Amino acid sequence: MTSTALRGRAWKLLEMVTTPLLPSDYLDLVSPLRAGADLRGRIESVHPETDDAATIVIRPGRGWRGHTAGQYLRIGVDVDGVRLWRAYSITSPTNRQDGRVTITVKAIPDGKVSNHLVRRATPGTLIQLDQPTGDFVLPRAKPAKVLYLTAGSGITPVMGMLRDTEFDDVVMIHCAPRPQDVIFRNELHDLVADKKLRLTEVHTDRDGTLDIARLDELVPDWAERETWACGPAGLLDAAEEHWTEHGVQERLHTERFRPGIVVAGDGGEVTFSSTGRTVDADGATPLLDIGEEAGVLMPSGCRMGICFGCVTPLKAGAVRDLRTGEITEAEPGVLIQTCVSAAAGPCDIER
Amino acid sequence: MTATDPTAHLTAEQIEELGRELDAIRDEVIAGRGEKDAAYIRKVISAQRKLELVSRGVLLFSIFPPAWLIGTAGLSVAKIMDNMEIGHNILHGQWDWMRDPKIHSTTWEWDHVSPSDQWKHSHNELHHTYTNVIGKDNDLGYGIMRVDEDQKWHPFHLGQPLWNFLNACFFEYGIAAYDLELGKNLHKRRRKNPEFRARARAVGRKIRKQVLKDYVIHPLLSGPSFLPTLGATFTANLVRNLWTHSVIMCGHFPEGVQVFERRSIEGETRGQWYLRQMMGSANISGNKAMHFMTGNLSHQIEHHLFPDLPSNRYAEVAVKVRALFKKYELEYVTGPLPKQVFSAWHKVFRLSLPNKKPKVKTPDSVRELVAA
Ligand code: FES
C-alpha cells in the first residue's frame, strides 16, 4: 500500500473517532496555520503609513502558495463579530525573507473593514485568506522602460512591483491630495535619491487632477514605455483613451479596484441564477414569494423569519430585512432568509 | 384547553401593542449584537472540544475507577454542552449573523443520532411555528402521550408514565424517530415513499457513525479499558438523555402552560403569535450554571419569542419580557428545576387516566355550534 493510501486510511479512522466533527476541527484549536488547514493568516504588526493608511504584516498559513508582484489578496476579517471579505493589493516583494506578506490599506469613509484594519486591528488576530490572484502583474521578460501611473491607494499594487523587480529605467507619476497623503513617500524618495526611480508627485489639492494631455510634457517618451496604471476610474478611463488614440494600447495595463458600493434601492430586478429566471420585484414582497411566483423551487418553512429553513446564498446585489430595514449586501458566503428579505435594488439569488 | 382563557382580559389592540413592545426588545438586541457575542460562542465551542478530548483521554485509563468517574462526568457534560448550548442554538441560526461558515445553521452537525437537517425541520419549523397547537405541534406529548384534558383518552395512555421514562432514557433515539415521523410513516403506504426512505437511510447512517464511535472505536482504543470505556460512554449518553429530556419537558409541560386548538391559529397576527408563545412555554429558574447547562432553554419563554437571538442574551431579555408579563397581567410560568420536573411528571401521570369533559366550552367550539 502506498503511503498516501495509508494516510488516507488513517484519516478515515480519525474521522470515525471525531464524528460528527472532523479531525481538523480539533487541530484548528492548536494549529490554525498548519499545512492542510483552511488558509488563514495571523496579523503580526500594523504600521501606520499616513493619517488614514496602514500596512498590515501577515504571517500566512503553510498552505500559502506565494504571489506575483502586483496581485491582490482577499482577506476575511471579523468586524464586530461579523466576517467580512475584502480584496487588497499585496505590497511586499515576492522574495521577502521571513515569508510574511503585507497589504497596505487606506481607510475609506464608512469603510467597515478598512477602518477596522487601519485603526483597530491588533497583532495576534487570526484572519481568513484566499490565495492571491489578479493579472495586473509584471511580465517575465523585463521591459526596457517602465512607467507607473498611480493615484491615491492605487499605488499599492505598484509598490509591490517596485519592491519586487528593479528596472533600468522607471518613471512614476503619482497623484495624491497633499504631500502627507502620499503613501510610502519616504521610501519613494529614497529610491529617487538612489537614482532607481524618477518620480513626479501631483498634489491634486493644489494642482488639480492630472490632465492626461500633460503626459507628453511630464514623460516625453511615455508611448515607448510599458505602463502600469492604477487609480480611480476617471484616471484609468482617460489613460485608456489616450493610449488607444496613439495606437499603443497594448503597452497599457490597468487595475480597477471594484467599487464596493451597492446603491440600495427599493425593489429591483431579481435573478434566480441556478434556475435562470429573472423577474421584477418591489421593495415590500418577500423574495420567497417572488421566487415561488416565478416558479422557482424555494426552500421554506415558517415563512415568518424564525426557522431558518429558507436561507439561500445572495450572490449579488442587496436585500432589505423587512423586519428591521437592515440592508445586506452580497459577499461570498452571505446567506439571507428569503421569507423576510425583499429586493433592495437588483440582486441575484442562488436558486 | 384550560377551563378559563388566561388572556381573555386583553383587547385586540393590547395584543398588537404587546407585539410591538416585543419587537422593540428584539431590535435592541440585534442592534447590539457584536464582537462579545461572537467571542462567547467561540469560547464555548472551544471549551466543549477541549473537555471532550480530555475526558476521552482520561477514559483510555478507565480501568481505574477514579479515571472512570472523572472521564464519565466530563464526557457527560461535554455531550450536554454539545447538544444544548452549542448544537440546539446554532441550528436555530442564532449565530448565522457572524457569517462564519463553521458556526452556521447550514453546516453544523451535532453529537446526536438525529441528523441536524431533519431535526431543524421538525423542531425549528414545526414545533416553533405551531408551538403547543394540538395536532400541529408534535412536540406535545411526542405523539405518544396525552398532555391535555381535551385530548381523547385511550387505554394506551395508561402506560404513558412508562413510555415517558423509556423515552427519557433513549431520548436521542426518540427524537430521531420523532423527526422521521416514524409513527405516521410506518404505515404500509408511506413506508415506500422514496423521500421517507432517503431520510430513514440518513438517520441510519448517522446512528451507525455515532454508535461506532461511542461503542466500538473509543473502547477499542482503550485496549484493556475496553469495557469500562464502553460503560462510561453509555452512562454519559444516558445522563445527557435524561438531562435534556427533563429540560425539554420543563419547557412546555408544567402545569399552567396553555395548549391551543388548531382553529385558534387561523389568521393569527404577529401579536397573537407572540402571545401564544408566551402562554405556551415555561422557564426554569436558577443560577448561571443552570442556564448554561440547559443551553439557556431555562429561558424557554424568551427562546420561543425570539428563537434566533443568541442564547447568551436571553438572560437580559428575560428581565424585560417578565416586565411585560406583569404589565399585561399574564402568568409567567417558572420555577426551580425539581419543581418543574415534578409538575411535568405529575401531568403525565394525571393524564394517563381518563377525565371528565372540561366544564367550560372553549370559544372555538361555541362558534362551531353556532355555525352548525
Ligand atoms: S421560512 Fe422560516 S425563516 Fe424563512
XYZ file of C-alpha atoms in Angstrom, chain A residues 5-262:
258
model
C -3.324 5.436 0.646
C -2.154 4.577 4.141
C -2.535 8.168 5.215
C -5.988 8.201 3.654
C -6.990 5.201 5.758
C -5.560 6.696 8.921
C -7.501 9.888 8.238
C -10.714 7.893 7.721
C -10.186 6.220 11.060
C -9.542 9.550 12.690
C -12.783 10.853 11.202
C -14.614 7.978 12.849
C -13.071 8.953 16.168
C -14.104 12.588 15.904
C -17.509 12.227 14.222
C -19.670 14.293 13.830
C -16.820 16.798 13.823
C -13.748 16.462 11.665
C -10.220 15.933 12.900
C -9.393 19.405 11.563
C -11.909 20.950 13.956
C -9.718 19.761 16.799
C -6.415 20.517 15.067
C -7.586 24.078 14.435
C -7.666 24.582 18.196
C -3.927 24.186 18.443
C -2.546 24.877 14.996
C -4.720 27.035 12.777
C -1.896 27.870 10.348
C -0.751 24.309 9.720
C -0.450 22.738 6.273
C -3.762 21.288 5.199
C -5.842 23.709 7.231
C -8.155 26.222 5.600
C -5.926 29.085 4.548
C -5.585 31.619 7.331
C -3.065 34.189 8.437
C -2.052 35.926 11.596
C -1.636 39.676 11.826
C 1.840 40.254 13.233
C 2.024 44.029 13.220
C 0.354 47.147 11.912
C 2.451 50.116 10.725
C 0.829 53.469 10.078
C 1.777 54.936 6.698
C -0.278 58.140 6.622
C -3.118 59.517 8.737
C -5.530 57.088 7.194
C -3.422 54.277 5.771
C -1.528 51.443 7.389
C 0.478 48.431 6.378
C -0.571 45.108 7.850
C 2.071 42.428 8.190
C 0.563 38.966 7.866
C 2.072 35.593 8.508
C 0.215 33.303 6.093
C -0.568 29.696 6.899
C 1.502 26.841 5.487
C -0.829 26.420 2.538
C 0.129 29.810 1.114
C 1.275 29.414 -2.485
C 3.020 32.779 -2.896
C 2.137 35.655 -5.173
C 3.319 37.552 -8.234
C 4.127 41.237 -7.862
C 1.006 43.320 -8.483
C -1.517 40.703 -7.382
C -4.140 41.158 -4.718
C -5.325 39.108 -1.795
C -8.823 38.578 -0.426
C -8.989 38.532 3.333
C -11.850 37.723 5.694
C -11.809 39.806 8.856
C -14.236 39.678 11.771
C -15.551 43.182 12.367
C -17.952 43.473 15.300
C -18.257 39.714 15.207
C -19.235 39.582 11.528
C -16.896 38.063 8.961
C -16.369 40.458 6.052
C -14.253 39.829 2.968
C -12.284 42.458 1.070
C -9.504 42.479 -1.514
C -6.235 44.377 -1.016
C -3.131 44.632 -3.140
C -0.046 42.940 -1.822
C 2.690 45.469 -1.164
C 5.510 43.147 -0.117
C 8.043 41.743 -2.590
C 7.766 38.101 -3.579
C 11.119 37.227 -2.081
C 10.611 38.600 1.404
C 12.976 36.644 3.604
C 10.690 35.939 6.549
C 7.837 34.648 4.379
C 5.445 37.346 5.575
C 3.235 39.321 3.220
C 1.962 42.840 3.637
C -1.101 44.637 2.439
C -1.478 48.378 2.697
C -4.931 49.633 3.493
C -6.379 53.112 3.178
C -9.350 53.805 5.419
C -12.207 54.954 3.254
C -15.106 56.913 4.786
C -17.634 54.457 6.289
C -15.478 51.546 5.167
C -16.094 48.904 7.828
C -13.138 46.706 7.043
C -10.628 49.370 6.024
C -11.250 51.438 9.153
C -11.065 48.365 11.309
C -7.743 47.325 9.800
C -6.168 50.776 9.916
C -7.349 51.805 13.374
C -8.299 48.778 15.425
C -6.578 45.656 14.156
C -4.244 44.137 16.729
C -1.281 41.810 16.355
C -2.126 38.193 17.019
C -5.508 38.331 15.311
C -6.326 35.419 13.051
C -7.789 36.303 9.653
C -9.012 34.234 6.724
C -7.094 34.307 3.451
C -7.618 33.342 -0.157
C -4.734 32.551 -2.449
C -3.529 35.694 -4.258
C -4.997 36.446 -7.686
C -5.102 39.106 -10.376
C -3.381 39.644 -13.679
C -2.149 43.169 -13.085
C 1.370 41.778 -12.904
C 4.845 42.247 -14.292
C 5.812 40.186 -17.331
C 8.514 37.533 -17.245
C 10.642 39.390 -19.801
C 11.972 42.676 -18.473
C 10.793 45.690 -20.473
C 13.476 48.313 -21.159
C 11.428 51.261 -19.934
C 8.626 51.368 -17.432
C 6.009 53.924 -16.438
C 3.886 53.640 -13.333
C 0.841 55.887 -13.320
C -0.977 55.862 -9.986
C -3.315 57.830 -7.783
C -4.285 57.505 -4.130
C -4.270 53.921 -2.865
C -3.730 52.858 -6.490
C -0.083 52.983 -5.557
C -0.343 49.789 -3.505
C -0.042 47.136 -6.246
C 2.635 49.228 -7.919
C 4.581 49.422 -4.676
C 4.526 45.644 -4.661
C 6.094 45.771 -8.138
C 8.641 48.462 -7.271
C 9.841 46.490 -4.292
C 9.918 43.268 -6.238
C 11.711 43.932 -9.504
C 14.305 46.506 -10.393
C 14.221 48.022 -13.859
C 16.882 50.177 -15.505
C 14.553 52.984 -16.384
C 11.494 53.606 -14.256
C 9.298 56.674 -14.147
C 6.379 57.149 -11.822
C 3.618 59.714 -11.774
C 1.665 59.600 -8.563
C -1.330 61.718 -7.608
C -2.463 62.414 -4.044
C -4.257 65.367 -2.466
C -1.335 66.612 -0.376
C 2.293 65.541 0.211
C 1.400 63.992 3.546
C -1.218 61.816 1.839
C 1.367 60.074 -0.309
C 1.599 56.529 0.966
C 5.211 55.223 1.080
C 6.534 58.735 0.458
C 9.847 58.261 2.312
C 10.599 55.027 0.569
C 9.803 56.548 -2.830
C 12.135 59.455 -2.123
C 14.862 57.058 -1.066
C 14.526 55.282 -4.405
C 14.764 58.638 -6.147
C 17.895 59.504 -4.138
C 19.429 56.187 -5.180
C 18.593 57.006 -8.803
C 16.396 53.952 -9.062
C 13.267 55.947 -9.844
C 12.186 59.198 -11.429
C 9.136 60.470 -9.618
C 6.569 63.166 -10.317
C 4.159 63.862 -7.499
C 0.927 65.580 -8.452
C -0.722 67.145 -5.418
C -4.278 67.438 -6.538
C -5.397 69.780 -3.753
C -3.058 72.382 -5.255
C -2.555 71.284 -8.870
C -5.998 69.822 -9.627
C -6.413 66.354 -11.101
C -3.866 65.175 -13.591
C -4.628 66.207 -17.154
C -3.577 63.235 -19.258
C -2.542 65.642 -22.060
C 0.291 66.796 -19.790
C 1.847 63.392 -20.104
C 3.851 64.470 -23.169
C 5.454 67.181 -21.088
C 5.992 65.057 -17.932
C 7.216 61.891 -19.637
C 8.023 62.676 -23.266
C 8.752 59.035 -24.153
C 5.628 57.641 -22.448
C 4.492 55.863 -25.605
C 7.634 53.709 -25.611
C 7.139 52.606 -22.046
C 5.380 49.553 -20.698
C 2.858 51.218 -18.421
C 1.007 50.032 -15.331
C -1.766 52.307 -14.165
C -3.946 52.040 -11.066
C -6.250 54.605 -9.537
C -9.773 55.998 -9.741
C -11.919 55.172 -12.761
C -11.601 58.706 -14.167
C -7.840 58.465 -14.450
C -7.930 54.977 -15.944
C -10.598 55.885 -18.492
C -8.583 58.881 -19.610
C -5.434 56.786 -19.834
C -7.103 54.052 -21.857
C -8.467 56.627 -24.274
C -5.111 58.338 -24.584
C -3.147 55.145 -25.189
C -5.709 53.914 -27.729
C -5.637 57.228 -29.566
C -1.930 56.838 -30.031
C -2.265 53.209 -31.049
C -0.155 51.842 -28.194
C -2.938 50.371 -26.048
C -1.099 47.037 -25.728
C 1.552 48.814 -23.612
C -1.000 49.883 -21.015
C -2.010 47.633 -18.108
C -4.703 48.860 -15.782
C -6.153 47.667 -12.491
C -9.531 48.833 -11.335
C -10.489 48.418 -7.714
C -14.012 47.042 -7.690
C -16.263 49.792 -6.420
C -17.566 48.281 -3.196
C -20.628 50.445 -3.079
C -24.007 48.935 -3.794
